[in-house]
Amino acid sequence: MESSAKPTCTTPGAKSRRVVIAGGGYAGTTLAVRLGKALRDADDVEIMLIEPNPCQQALSELDLVAVGPPRPEFCELWLPTLFKDLPVTVCYNRVHEVKPAEHVLTIGPRSGPHEPVSYWRLVLATGAIAFVPPVPGLAEHAGTMWSVADAQELQQRIEKQFRSAATIADREARVRALSFAVIGGGATGIEIVGTLGQMLPKRMREAGLDPADLRIRVIEGRPDVLYDLEPSLRLRARKRLEHLGVELVTGSMVASVEESAIHLADGRTIDASVMVFCGGAKADPDAISWSMEADPSGRLVVDETCRAVGHEDIYAVGDVAAFRDPKDKRTLPMLAQFAIREAEHTADNIVREVRGATPTPFVPNMHGEFVSIGPSYGVGWAFKVHLAGLPAIVMKRLTYLMYWFSVGGIKLTWKRTREMLSMQR
Ligand SMILES: Cc1cc2nc3c(=O)[nH]c(=O)nc-3n(C[C@H](O)[C@H](O)[C@H](O)COP(=O)(O)OP(=O)(O)OC[C@H]3O[C@@H](n4cnc5c(N)ncnc54)[C@H](O)[C@@H]3O)c2cc1C
C-alpha cells in the first residue's frame, strides 16, 4: 500500500499539497534539505526537486578542479546521497514551461514530449549560464567556466598543450603553445588565473617541462582587477598575481579573437593558445518565457518575500531572481552566499505558510567576500576586517565547510575537507 502512495515525477503521492523546487544548485538543494528537515508528516506536504543533473555542481569550487589533478568529481555533490534520509522526491528532468494561471509546470526535453506537474507552491531556482558577448571569434575560441564540463575541458586543453609543447624544439613556438589567457578580471577570472599561476608550474615540472616557458595573462577592460574590492585588497591581489608570474593586461576591451591570439581595442595583440572567458553571466534564459515579470537583464523580479511579483504561490531564489536590497535598492549580485540565504529564508516561509502564517521579508546582509588566488592564498573581508593570504583562504574554505555541513552534515563535511586538503598539497 505504502509504495503505491509514493510520488513520482508526474503522479502526486498521498499528501494533499506539493512544493515543487525547480533547480538543484546552491539554492534549490539548500531549500529542499531545509524543508525536508522541517516538515512533519502532519503537515501533509510533499517536496519535489526537479533537476536534470544527479549531482549538484558546486560552482564556487570549480577553480580547485579546473587546473588541479584531474578529479572533477570534487565539485559535485551527489543528490541521491544528500536526500537519502529526507522526504524529498528528486525528479531527474528539466522544467520546460511554467503555467502560473493553472498552477502547473511541464517537464521534458526542449523538443518534447512534455508532462504536467501540479504544485501548491513552486520555487524557481534555475540559476544562470555563462554569457559570452558577441565579440568576433570569442565564442569559437574561448572556453567558459560555468560547469564541471567546462572545468574538464580546461583540464583537457592543458594536457593537450603540455603534450604538444613537449615535442616542440623551438623555444618561441613552445612558449606560444604554453600561453594561457583568462579574459575577465572579476572574482571568477582571478580565481581561475590564480589557480593556473600556482598549479601549472608544478604540473609542468612533473611533465619534464620548464616553467620558464609558461605565459599566463589576465585581460581586464577596466584599469584594475577585482573592482568590487577595496583598493588595498586589490593591491594585495595584484602583488600575489605578479608573484605567481601572472601578467595583468588591463585598460582595454577585447576587440576580436583568433585561434591563438587576442586583439585588444587599443591595438595590442596577446598570444594565447588556451583562452577562458570569465566575463559574465546571465539568468537562466528560459525563465523569461514563463509568464513572470523579469528585469532588463532577464532575472525574475521578486518582492521582499522572494515571491515572483503578482504570483503568491511562486518564489524565485538565487541567480535567476532579481532581489532588490531594500537598503540601497540595488539588485543582489549573483553569489552563492545570497542564493543560500534566500533559499533558507524561503524554506522557513514555506513552513510558515504550511502552518497558516504569512511569509516574512528577506533581509540580505553581506558579512564578507573572499577571492582565492591559487589554492593557498586569498584576499577579502569579513565584518569590515580586511584579510589577505592564509587567513583569507581559510575564511573562503570555511564558507565551503559551512555549506557542506548544512546540506550533508558532518559526514559530507569530513569527506570533502579531506579531499580539499589533499588538493592543497
Ligand atoms: C567559477 C565560479 C566561481 C564562483 N565562485 C563563487 C564564490 O566564491 N562565492 C560565491 O558566493 N559565489 C560564487 N559563484 C557564484 C555562484 O556559484 C552562484 O551565485 C550560485 O551557483 C547560484 O546558485 P543557484 O542555486 O541560483 O544556481 P546554480 O547553482 O547555478 O543552480 C541552478 C541549477 O538549476 C538547474 N536548472 C537549470 N535549468 C533548469 C530547468 N529548466 N529545470 C530544472 N533545473 C534546471 C541547473 O542544472 C542547476 O543545477 C561562482 C560562480 C562560478 C561560475
GROMACS .gro file of C-alpha atoms and ligand atoms in nm:
model
  478
    1MET     CA    1   0.000   0.000   0.000
    2GLU     CA    2   0.271   0.240   0.102
    3SER     CA    3   0.471   0.202  -0.219
    4SER     CA    4   0.167   0.291  -0.436
    5ALA     CA    5   0.139   0.618  -0.239
    6LYS     CA    6   0.497   0.716  -0.324
    7PRO     CA    7   0.508   1.016  -0.554
    8THR     CA    8   0.670   1.000  -0.897
    9CYS     CA    9   0.759   1.297  -1.119
   10THR     CA   10   0.408   1.328  -1.251
   11THR     CA   11   0.195   1.136  -1.002
   12PRO     CA   12   0.138   1.301  -0.665
   13GLY     CA   13   0.180   1.086  -0.356
   14ALA     CA   14  -0.058   1.055  -0.065
   15LYS     CA   15  -0.005   1.412   0.059
   16SER     CA   16  -0.254   1.680  -0.031
   17ARG     CA   17  -0.009   1.964  -0.109
   18ARG     CA   18   0.310   1.963  -0.315
   19VAL     CA   19   0.605   2.203  -0.302
   20VAL     CA   20   0.800   2.184  -0.627
   21ILE     CA   21   1.157   2.319  -0.644
   22ALA     CA   22   1.298   2.378  -0.993
   23GLY     CA   23   1.679   2.353  -0.997
   24GLY     CA   24   1.914   2.169  -0.761
   25GLY     CA   25   2.203   2.416  -0.737
   26TYR     CA   26   2.306   2.600  -0.420
   27ALA     CA   27   1.959   2.749  -0.373
   28GLY     CA   28   1.742   2.450  -0.470
   29THR     CA   29   1.948   2.197  -0.274
   30THR     CA   30   1.962   2.415   0.038
   31LEU     CA   31   1.588   2.471   0.021
   32ALA     CA   32   1.499   2.104  -0.030
   33VAL     CA   33   1.725   1.993   0.259
   34ARG     CA   34   1.590   2.259   0.498
   35LEU     CA   35   1.228   2.189   0.407
   36GLY     CA   36   1.286   1.815   0.426
   37LYS     CA   37   1.418   1.854   0.781
   38ALA     CA   38   1.148   2.099   0.895
   39LEU     CA   39   0.827   1.945   0.764
   40ARG     CA   40   0.647   1.674   0.959
   41ASP     CA   41   0.405   1.405   0.840
   42ALA     CA   42   0.119   1.601   0.995
   43ASP     CA   43   0.199   1.899   0.768
   44ASP     CA   44   0.071   1.687   0.480
   45VAL     CA   45   0.316   1.832   0.228
   46GLU     CA   46   0.523   1.656  -0.034
   47ILE     CA   47   0.857   1.801  -0.155
   48MET     CA   48   0.974   1.750  -0.512
   49LEU     CA   49   1.301   1.874  -0.656
   50ILE     CA   50   1.329   1.886  -1.036
   51GLU     CA   51   1.689   1.885  -1.158
   52PRO     CA   52   1.833   1.722  -1.471
   53ASN     CA   53   2.173   1.654  -1.315
   54PRO     CA   54   2.212   1.387  -1.044
   55CYS     CA   55   2.494   1.591  -0.889
   56GLN     CA   56   2.494   1.945  -0.761
   57GLN     CA   57   2.769   2.134  -0.935
   58ALA     CA   58   2.929   2.343  -0.663
   59LEU     CA   59   3.035   2.622  -0.900
   60SER     CA   60   3.233   2.824  -0.647
   61GLU     CA   61   3.470   2.528  -0.611
   62LEU     CA   62   3.541   2.494  -0.984
   63ASP     CA   63   3.882   2.660  -0.963
   64LEU     CA   64   4.002   2.371  -0.748
   65VAL     CA   65   3.939   2.118  -1.023
   66ALA     CA   66   3.981   2.315  -1.344
   67VAL     CA   67   4.358   2.320  -1.305
   68GLY     CA   68   4.436   2.070  -1.034
   69PRO     CA   69   4.481   1.696  -1.061
   70PRO     CA   70   4.203   1.552  -1.276
   71ARG     CA   71   3.937   1.488  -1.012
   72PRO     CA   72   3.632   1.668  -1.146
   73GLU     CA   73   3.403   1.487  -0.906
   74PHE     CA   74   3.531   1.713  -0.629
   75CYS     CA   75   3.289   1.992  -0.706
   76GLU     CA   76   2.988   1.765  -0.747
   77LEU     CA   77   2.759   1.671  -0.462
   78TRP     CA   78   2.551   1.362  -0.538
   79LEU     CA   79   2.182   1.439  -0.484
   80PRO     CA   80   2.082   1.076  -0.405
   81THR     CA   81   2.330   1.091  -0.114
   82LEU     CA   82   2.209   1.427   0.011
   83PHE     CA   83   1.842   1.323   0.007
   84LYS     CA   84   1.886   0.961   0.116
   85ASP     CA   85   1.723   1.014   0.456
   86LEU     CA   86   1.496   1.306   0.372
   87PRO     CA   87   1.133   1.310   0.246
   88VAL     CA   88   1.235   1.470  -0.085
   89THR     CA   89   1.149   1.317  -0.423
   90VAL     CA   90   1.408   1.408  -0.685
   91CYS     CA   91   1.277   1.416  -1.038
   92TYR     CA   92   1.573   1.399  -1.278
   93ASN     CA   93   1.424   1.610  -1.552
   94ARG     CA   94   1.407   1.972  -1.661
   95VAL     CA   95   1.131   2.225  -1.624
   96HIS     CA   96   1.014   2.315  -1.970
   97GLU     CA   97   0.735   2.561  -1.905
   98VAL     CA   98   0.555   2.721  -1.612
   99LYS     CA   99   0.184   2.798  -1.641
  100PRO     CA  100   0.116   3.018  -1.335
  101ALA     CA  101  -0.253   3.060  -1.408
  102GLU     CA  102  -0.304   2.682  -1.394
  103HIS     CA  103  -0.056   2.618  -1.103
  104VAL     CA  104   0.115   2.368  -1.329
  105LEU     CA  105   0.457   2.331  -1.488
  106THR     CA  106   0.565   2.092  -1.758
  107ILE     CA  107   0.877   1.876  -1.762
  108GLY     CA  108   1.062   1.715  -2.050
  109PRO     CA  109   1.325   1.780  -2.319
  110ARG     CA  110   1.317   2.101  -2.524
  111SER     CA  111   1.171   1.922  -2.825
  112GLY     CA  112   0.904   1.738  -2.617
  113PRO     CA  113   0.707   1.537  -2.521
  114HIS     CA  114   0.616   1.727  -2.203
  115GLU     CA  115   0.429   1.611  -1.896
  116PRO     CA  116   0.241   1.827  -1.645
  117VAL     CA  117   0.333   1.860  -1.277
  118SER     CA  118   0.098   2.048  -1.048
  119TYR     CA  119   0.215   2.245  -0.746
  120TRP     CA  120   0.082   2.411  -0.434
  121ARG     CA  121   0.398   2.620  -0.402
  122LEU     CA  122   0.669   2.650  -0.669
  123VAL     CA  123   1.025   2.770  -0.609
  124LEU     CA  124   1.224   2.864  -0.918
  125ALA     CA  125   1.598   2.820  -0.860
  126THR     CA  126   1.728   2.751  -1.210
  127GLY     CA  127   2.038   2.969  -1.177
  128ALA     CA  128   2.234   3.134  -1.455
  129ILE     CA  129   2.451   3.047  -1.752
  130ALA     CA  130   2.777   3.192  -1.884
  131PHE     CA  131   2.720   3.494  -2.105
  132VAL     CA  132   2.961   3.539  -2.395
  133PRO     CA  133   2.926   3.879  -2.567
  134PRO     CA  134   2.920   3.895  -2.949
  135VAL     CA  135   3.292   3.975  -2.988
  136PRO     CA  136   3.418   3.825  -3.318
  137GLY     CA  137   3.585   3.488  -3.258
  138LEU     CA  138   3.528   3.487  -2.880
  139ALA     CA  139   3.263   3.214  -2.861
  140GLU     CA  140   3.455   2.997  -3.111
  141HIS     CA  141   3.796   3.011  -2.946
  142ALA     CA  142   3.747   3.077  -2.574
  143GLY     CA  143   3.610   2.831  -2.322
  144THR     CA  144   3.382   2.937  -2.036
  145MET     CA  145   3.388   2.838  -1.668
  146TRP     CA  146   3.034   2.764  -1.555
  147SER     CA  147   3.013   2.386  -1.515
  148VAL     CA  148   3.209   2.075  -1.435
  149ALA     CA  149   3.214   2.007  -1.812
  150ASP     CA  150   3.385   2.346  -1.863
  151ALA     CA  151   3.642   2.259  -1.595
  152GLN     CA  152   3.704   1.921  -1.758
  153GLU     CA  153   3.750   2.089  -2.094
  154LEU     CA  154   4.013   2.323  -1.949
  155GLN     CA  155   4.194   2.028  -1.794
  156GLN     CA  156   4.199   1.854  -2.132
  157ARG     CA  157   4.327   2.168  -2.305
  158ILE     CA  158   4.609   2.200  -2.052
  159GLU     CA  159   4.703   1.836  -2.105
  160LYS     CA  160   4.695   1.881  -2.484
  161GLN     CA  161   4.918   2.190  -2.473
  162PHE     CA  162   5.167   2.012  -2.244
  163ARG     CA  163   5.185   1.718  -2.485
  164SER     CA  164   5.230   1.948  -2.781
  165ALA     CA  165   5.492   2.169  -2.606
  166ALA     CA  166   5.694   1.862  -2.508
  167THR     CA  167   5.751   1.787  -2.878
  168ILE     CA  168   5.843   2.143  -2.987
  169ALA     CA  169   6.215   2.218  -3.010
  170ASP     CA  170   6.188   2.587  -3.098
  171ARG     CA  171   6.163   2.796  -2.778
  172GLU     CA  172   5.941   3.070  -2.922
  173ALA     CA  173   5.693   2.816  -3.059
  174ARG     CA  174   5.699   2.630  -2.727
  175VAL     CA  175   5.625   2.950  -2.534
  176ARG     CA  176   5.334   3.021  -2.770
  177ALA     CA  177   5.199   2.669  -2.710
  178LEU     CA  178   5.219   2.730  -2.335
  179SER     CA  179   5.046   3.069  -2.333
  180PHE     CA  180   4.721   3.087  -2.136
  181ALA     CA  181   4.484   3.383  -2.108
  182VAL     CA  182   4.185   3.441  -1.884
  183ILE     CA  183   3.954   3.716  -2.009
  184GLY     CA  184   3.780   3.891  -1.721
  185GLY     CA  185   3.944   4.019  -1.402
  186GLY     CA  186   3.644   3.979  -1.172
  187ALA     CA  187   3.635   3.721  -0.892
  188THR     CA  188   3.579   3.420  -1.121
  189GLY     CA  189   3.857   3.516  -1.363
  190ILE     CA  190   4.104   3.589  -1.082
  191GLU     CA  191   4.028   3.258  -0.909
  192ILE     CA  192   4.092   3.067  -1.230
  193VAL     CA  193   4.405   3.260  -1.328
  194GLY     CA  194   4.542   3.240  -0.973
  195THR     CA  195   4.499   2.863  -0.973
  196LEU     CA  196   4.667   2.842  -1.315
  197GLY     CA  197   4.955   3.051  -1.179
  198GLN     CA  198   5.006   2.835  -0.873
  199MET     CA  199   4.939   2.489  -1.017
  200LEU     CA  200   5.075   2.492  -1.372
  201PRO     CA  201   5.445   2.533  -1.290
  202LYS     CA  202   5.422   2.229  -1.061
  203ARG     CA  203   5.243   2.025  -1.323
  204MET     CA  204   5.496   2.134  -1.587
  205ARG     CA  205   5.789   2.023  -1.373
  206GLU     CA  206   5.615   1.686  -1.323
  207ALA     CA  207   5.588   1.659  -1.704
  208GLY     CA  208   5.955   1.750  -1.752
  209LEU     CA  209   5.871   2.092  -1.899
  210ASP     CA  210   6.041   2.418  -1.799
  211PRO     CA  211   5.806   2.659  -1.614
  212ALA     CA  212   6.011   2.947  -1.762
  213ASP     CA  213   5.828   2.875  -2.091
  214LEU     CA  214   5.488   2.938  -1.933
  215ARG     CA  215   5.293   3.259  -2.004
  216ILE     CA  216   4.975   3.334  -1.808
  217ARG     CA  217   4.781   3.655  -1.858
  218VAL     CA  218   4.459   3.801  -1.729
  219ILE     CA  219   4.287   4.052  -1.954
  220GLU     CA  220   4.054   4.310  -1.800
  221GLY     CA  221   3.891   4.604  -1.980
  222ARG     CA  222   3.885   4.823  -1.668
  223PRO     CA  223   4.203   4.978  -1.525
  224ASP     CA  224   4.225   4.721  -1.245
  225VAL     CA  225   4.114   4.371  -1.147
  226LEU     CA  226   3.865   4.282  -0.869
  227TYR     CA  227   3.683   4.611  -0.893
  228ASP     CA  228   3.434   4.515  -0.620
  229LEU     CA  229   3.710   4.508  -0.357
  230GLU     CA  230   3.876   4.796  -0.173
  231PRO     CA  231   4.195   4.938  -0.337
  232SER     CA  232   4.420   4.798  -0.061
  233LEU     CA  233   4.289   4.446  -0.124
  234ARG     CA  234   4.325   4.492  -0.498
  235LEU     CA  235   4.687   4.586  -0.442
  236ARG     CA  236   4.745   4.266  -0.243
  237ALA     CA  237   4.577   4.069  -0.520
  238ARG     CA  238   4.794   4.229  -0.789
  239LYS     CA  239   5.110   4.159  -0.590
  240ARG     CA  240   5.012   3.797  -0.543
  241LEU     CA  241   4.938   3.756  -0.914
  242GLU     CA  242   5.273   3.912  -1.004
  243HIS     CA  243   5.442   3.676  -0.757
  244LEU     CA  244   5.277   3.383  -0.937
  245GLY     CA  245   5.406   3.513  -1.271
  246VAL     CA  246   5.064   3.622  -1.397
  247GLU     CA  247   5.079   3.923  -1.628
  248LEU     CA  248   4.796   4.176  -1.588
  249VAL     CA  249   4.671   4.326  -1.914
  250THR     CA  250   4.427   4.599  -1.815
  251GLY     CA  251   4.255   4.905  -1.958
  252SER     CA  252   4.138   4.778  -2.294
  253MET     CA  253   3.847   4.566  -2.410
  254VAL     CA  254   3.885   4.258  -2.627
  255ALA     CA  255   3.803   4.357  -2.987
  256SER     CA  256   3.839   4.021  -3.161
  257VAL     CA  257   3.979   3.674  -3.106
  258GLU     CA  258   4.161   3.433  -3.335
  259GLU     CA  259   4.265   3.073  -3.275
  260SER     CA  260   4.586   3.169  -3.090
  261ALA     CA  261   4.564   3.546  -3.044
  262ILE     CA  262   4.350   3.806  -2.871
  263HIS     CA  263   4.329   4.152  -3.029
  264LEU     CA  264   4.255   4.440  -2.793
  265ALA     CA  265   4.069   4.759  -2.883
  266ASP     CA  266   4.385   4.966  -2.816
  267GLY     CA  267   4.581   4.775  -3.082
  268ARG     CA  268   4.770   4.531  -2.858
  269THR     CA  269   4.777   4.161  -2.954
  270ILE     CA  270   4.813   3.890  -2.690
  271ASP     CA  271   4.931   3.537  -2.773
  272ALA     CA  272   4.708   3.272  -2.619
  273SER     CA  273   4.681   2.907  -2.711
  274VAL     CA  274   4.424   2.848  -2.439
  275MET     CA  275   4.165   3.113  -2.353
  276VAL     CA  276   3.898   3.111  -2.086
  277PHE     CA  277   3.625   3.375  -2.086
  278CYS     CA  278   3.510   3.469  -1.735
  279GLY     CA  279   3.347   3.797  -1.825
  280GLY     CA  280   2.980   3.750  -1.748
  281ALA     CA  281   2.670   3.551  -1.665
  282LYS     CA  282   2.302   3.581  -1.738
  283ALA     CA  283   1.999   3.436  -1.563
  284ASP     CA  284   1.852   3.111  -1.695
  285PRO     CA  285   1.730   3.232  -2.037
  286ASP     CA  286   1.422   3.004  -2.028
  287ALA     CA  287   1.281   3.183  -1.722
  288ILE     CA  288   1.173   3.491  -1.919
  289SER     CA  289   0.927   3.276  -2.116
  290TRP     CA  290   0.743   3.161  -1.802
  291SER     CA  291   0.486   3.446  -1.785
  292MET     CA  292   0.651   3.630  -1.496
  293GLU     CA  293   0.797   3.978  -1.477
  294ALA     CA  294   1.171   3.996  -1.548
  295ASP     CA  295   1.417   4.286  -1.512
  296PRO     CA  296   1.612   4.411  -1.818
  297SER     CA  297   1.890   4.157  -1.752
  298GLY     CA  298   1.640   3.867  -1.758
  299ARG     CA  299   1.626   3.793  -1.384
  300LEU     CA  300   1.277   3.734  -1.239
  301VAL     CA  301   1.153   4.028  -1.034
  302VAL     CA  302   1.062   3.925  -0.679
  303ASP     CA  303   0.906   4.107  -0.385
  304GLU     CA  304   1.053   4.141  -0.035
  305THR     CA  305   0.948   3.784   0.049
  306CYS     CA  306   1.123   3.641  -0.261
  307ARG     CA  307   0.789   3.576  -0.434
  308ALA     CA  308   0.761   3.646  -0.808
  309VAL     CA  309   0.565   3.970  -0.829
  310GLY     CA  310   0.196   3.905  -0.888
  311HIS     CA  311   0.225   3.532  -0.807
  312GLU     CA  312   0.159   3.443  -0.443
  313ASP     CA  313   0.239   3.075  -0.493
  314ILE     CA  314   0.570   3.116  -0.680
  315TYR     CA  315   0.903   3.200  -0.519
  316ALA     CA  316   1.224   3.269  -0.713
  317VAL     CA  317   1.564   3.249  -0.545
  318GLY     CA  318   1.933   3.256  -0.635
  319ASP     CA  319   2.083   3.378  -0.962
  320VAL     CA  320   1.755   3.354  -1.155
  321ALA     CA  321   1.589   3.605  -0.921
  322ALA     CA  322   1.638   3.981  -0.902
  323PHE     CA  323   1.602   4.062  -0.533
  324ARG     CA  324   1.640   4.431  -0.455
  325ASP     CA  325   1.815   4.514  -0.132
  326PRO     CA  326   1.570   4.745   0.050
  327LYS     CA  327   1.866   4.940   0.196
  328ASP     CA  328   2.017   5.066  -0.130
  329LYS     CA  329   1.761   4.943  -0.391
  330ARG     CA  330   2.034   4.758  -0.575
  331THR     CA  331   1.976   4.408  -0.711
  332LEU     CA  332   2.178   4.149  -0.520
  333PRO     CA  333   2.477   4.014  -0.713
  334MET     CA  334   2.479   3.655  -0.841
  335LEU     CA  335   2.656   3.493  -0.548
  336ALA     CA  336   2.618   3.155  -0.380
  337GLN     CA  337   2.602   3.322  -0.039
  338PHE     CA  338   2.284   3.510  -0.137
  339ALA     CA  339   2.138   3.205  -0.316
  340ILE     CA  340   2.182   3.001   0.002
  341ARG     CA  341   2.038   3.267   0.236
  342GLU     CA  342   1.738   3.337   0.010
  343ALA     CA  343   1.674   2.962  -0.003
  344GLU     CA  344   1.695   2.921   0.375
  345HIS     CA  345   1.456   3.210   0.425
  346THR     CA  346   1.216   3.077   0.161
  347ALA     CA  347   1.216   2.731   0.321
  348ASP     CA  348   1.120   2.895   0.651
  349ASN     CA  349   0.850   3.100   0.478
  350ILE     CA  350   0.701   2.790   0.316
  351VAL     CA  351   0.691   2.617   0.654
  352ARG     CA  352   0.514   2.928   0.788
  353GLU     CA  353   0.260   2.912   0.506
  354VAL     CA  354   0.208   2.538   0.559
  355ARG     CA  355   0.123   2.611   0.922
  356GLY     CA  356  -0.111   2.900   0.842
  357ALA     CA  357   0.118   3.204   0.889
  358THR     CA  358   0.224   3.462   0.631
  359PRO     CA  359   0.572   3.488   0.472
  360THR     CA  360   0.816   3.740   0.622
  361PRO     CA  361   1.053   3.971   0.429
  362PHE     CA  362   1.403   3.854   0.346
  363VAL     CA  363   1.674   4.084   0.484
  364PRO     CA  364   2.002   4.042   0.296
  365ASN     CA  365   2.327   4.109   0.473
  366MET     CA  366   2.669   4.074   0.324
  367HIS     CA  367   2.911   3.976   0.601
  368GLY     CA  368   3.212   3.925   0.380
  369GLU     CA  369   3.358   3.829   0.047
  370PHE     CA  370   3.669   3.626  -0.030
  371VAL     CA  371   3.850   3.554  -0.354
  372SER     CA  372   4.110   3.280  -0.382
  373ILE     CA  373   4.426   3.347  -0.579
  374GLY     CA  374   4.557   2.997  -0.610
  375PRO     CA  375   4.469   2.719  -0.365
  376SER     CA  376   4.669   2.865  -0.074
  377TYR     CA  377   4.615   3.242  -0.088
  378GLY     CA  378   4.315   3.470  -0.076
  379VAL     CA  379   4.203   3.829  -0.036
  380GLY     CA  380   3.878   3.963   0.104
  381TRP     CA  381   3.695   4.099   0.403
  382ALA     CA  382   3.463   3.988   0.679
  383PHE     CA  383   3.276   4.215   0.920
  384LYS     CA  384   3.477   4.515   0.789
  385VAL     CA  385   3.813   4.345   0.858
  386HIS     CA  386   4.043   4.313   0.556
  387LEU     CA  387   4.234   3.989   0.519
  388ALA     CA  388   4.495   3.865   0.274
  389GLY     CA  389   4.699   3.547   0.240
  390LEU     CA  390   4.638   3.238   0.453
  391PRO     CA  391   4.367   3.385   0.684
  392ALA     CA  392   4.163   3.488   0.380
  393ILE     CA  393   4.187   3.150   0.211
  394VAL     CA  394   4.094   2.982   0.540
  395MET     CA  395   3.786   3.205   0.559
  396LYS     CA  396   3.696   3.122   0.199
  397ARG     CA  397   3.727   2.748   0.260
  398LEU     CA  398   3.525   2.785   0.581
  399THR     CA  399   3.232   2.900   0.371
  400TYR     CA  400   3.257   2.571   0.178
  401LEU     CA  401   3.263   2.377   0.504
  402MET     CA  402   2.954   2.560   0.627
  403TYR     CA  403   2.770   2.477   0.306
  404TRP     CA  404   2.870   2.111   0.311
  405PHE     CA  405   2.763   2.087   0.673
  406SER     CA  406   2.425   2.250   0.606
  407VAL     CA  407   2.335   2.015   0.320
  408GLY     CA  408   2.524   1.697   0.409
  409GLY     CA  409   2.606   1.707   0.779
  410ILE     CA  410   2.932   1.603   0.940
  411LYS     CA  411   2.992   1.301   0.712
  412LEU     CA  412   2.997   1.506   0.392
  413THR     CA  413   3.196   1.786   0.557
  414TRP     CA  414   3.465   1.546   0.674
  415LYS     CA  415   3.488   1.367   0.338
  416ARG     CA  416   3.520   1.684   0.136
  417THR     CA  417   3.754   1.855   0.380
  418ARG     CA  418   3.994   1.562   0.338
  419GLU     CA  419   3.964   1.591  -0.041
  420MET     CA  420   4.022   1.966  -0.028
  421LEU     CA  421   4.329   1.935   0.195
  422SER     CA  422   4.479   1.676  -0.037
  423MET     CA  423   4.440   1.927  -0.321
  424GLN     CA  424   4.628   2.198  -0.133
  425ARG     CA  425   4.942   1.985  -0.140
  426LIG     C1  426   3.357   2.960  -1.142
  426LIG     C2  427   3.261   3.023  -1.045
  426LIG     C3  428   3.306   3.059  -0.917
  426LIG     C4  429   3.217   3.117  -0.825
  426LIG     N1  430   3.264   3.148  -0.701
  426LIG     C5  431   3.179   3.198  -0.608
  426LIG     C6  432   3.224   3.227  -0.476
  426LIG     O1  433   3.340   3.207  -0.444
  426LIG     N2  434   3.135   3.275  -0.386
  426LIG     C7  435   3.003   3.297  -0.419
  426LIG     O2  436   2.925   3.341  -0.333
  426LIG     N3  437   2.957   3.271  -0.545
  426LIG     C8  438   3.041   3.223  -0.640
  426LIG     N4  439   2.996   3.196  -0.767
  426LIG     C9  440   2.855   3.224  -0.800
  426LIG    C10  441   2.768   3.109  -0.751
  426LIG     O3  442   2.818   2.987  -0.796
  426LIG    C11  443   2.624   3.129  -0.798
  426LIG     O4  444   2.578   3.253  -0.749
  426LIG    C12  445   2.536   3.016  -0.744
  426LIG     O5  446   2.569   2.896  -0.811
  426LIG    C13  447   2.387   3.047  -0.763
  426LIG     O6  448   2.312   2.942  -0.711
  426LIG     P1  449   2.174   2.897  -0.779
  426LIG     O7  450   2.122   2.785  -0.699
  426LIG     O8  451   2.091   3.017  -0.803
  426LIG     O9  452   2.216   2.846  -0.925
  426LIG     P2  453   2.305   2.719  -0.964
  426LIG    O10  454   2.397   2.681  -0.856
  426LIG    O11  455   2.364   2.756  -1.097
  426LIG    O12  456   2.200   2.604  -0.984
  426LIG    C14  457   2.099   2.610  -1.081
  426LIG    C15  458   2.050   2.469  -1.105
  426LIG    O13  459   1.933   2.474  -1.184
  426LIG    C16  460   1.935   2.365  -1.276
  426LIG     N5  461   1.847   2.401  -1.387
  426LIG    C17  462   1.869   2.494  -1.484
  426LIG     N6  463   1.763   2.499  -1.567
  426LIG    C18  464   1.673   2.409  -1.520
  426LIG    C19  465   1.543   2.368  -1.563
  426LIG     N7  466   1.483   2.422  -1.669
  426LIG     N8  467   1.479   2.274  -1.492
  426LIG    C20  468   1.537   2.218  -1.380
  426LIG     N9  469   1.658   2.252  -1.337
  426LIG    C21  470   1.726   2.347  -1.406
  426LIG    C22  471   2.081   2.355  -1.314
  426LIG    O14  472   2.110   2.225  -1.365
  426LIG    C23  473   2.150   2.383  -1.181
  426LIG    O15  474   2.174   2.264  -1.110
  426LIG    C24  475   3.082   3.140  -0.862
  426LIG    C25  476   3.038   3.104  -0.990
  426LIG    C26  477   3.125   3.046  -1.081
  426LIG    C27  478   3.075   3.008  -1.217
   0.00000   0.00000   0.00000
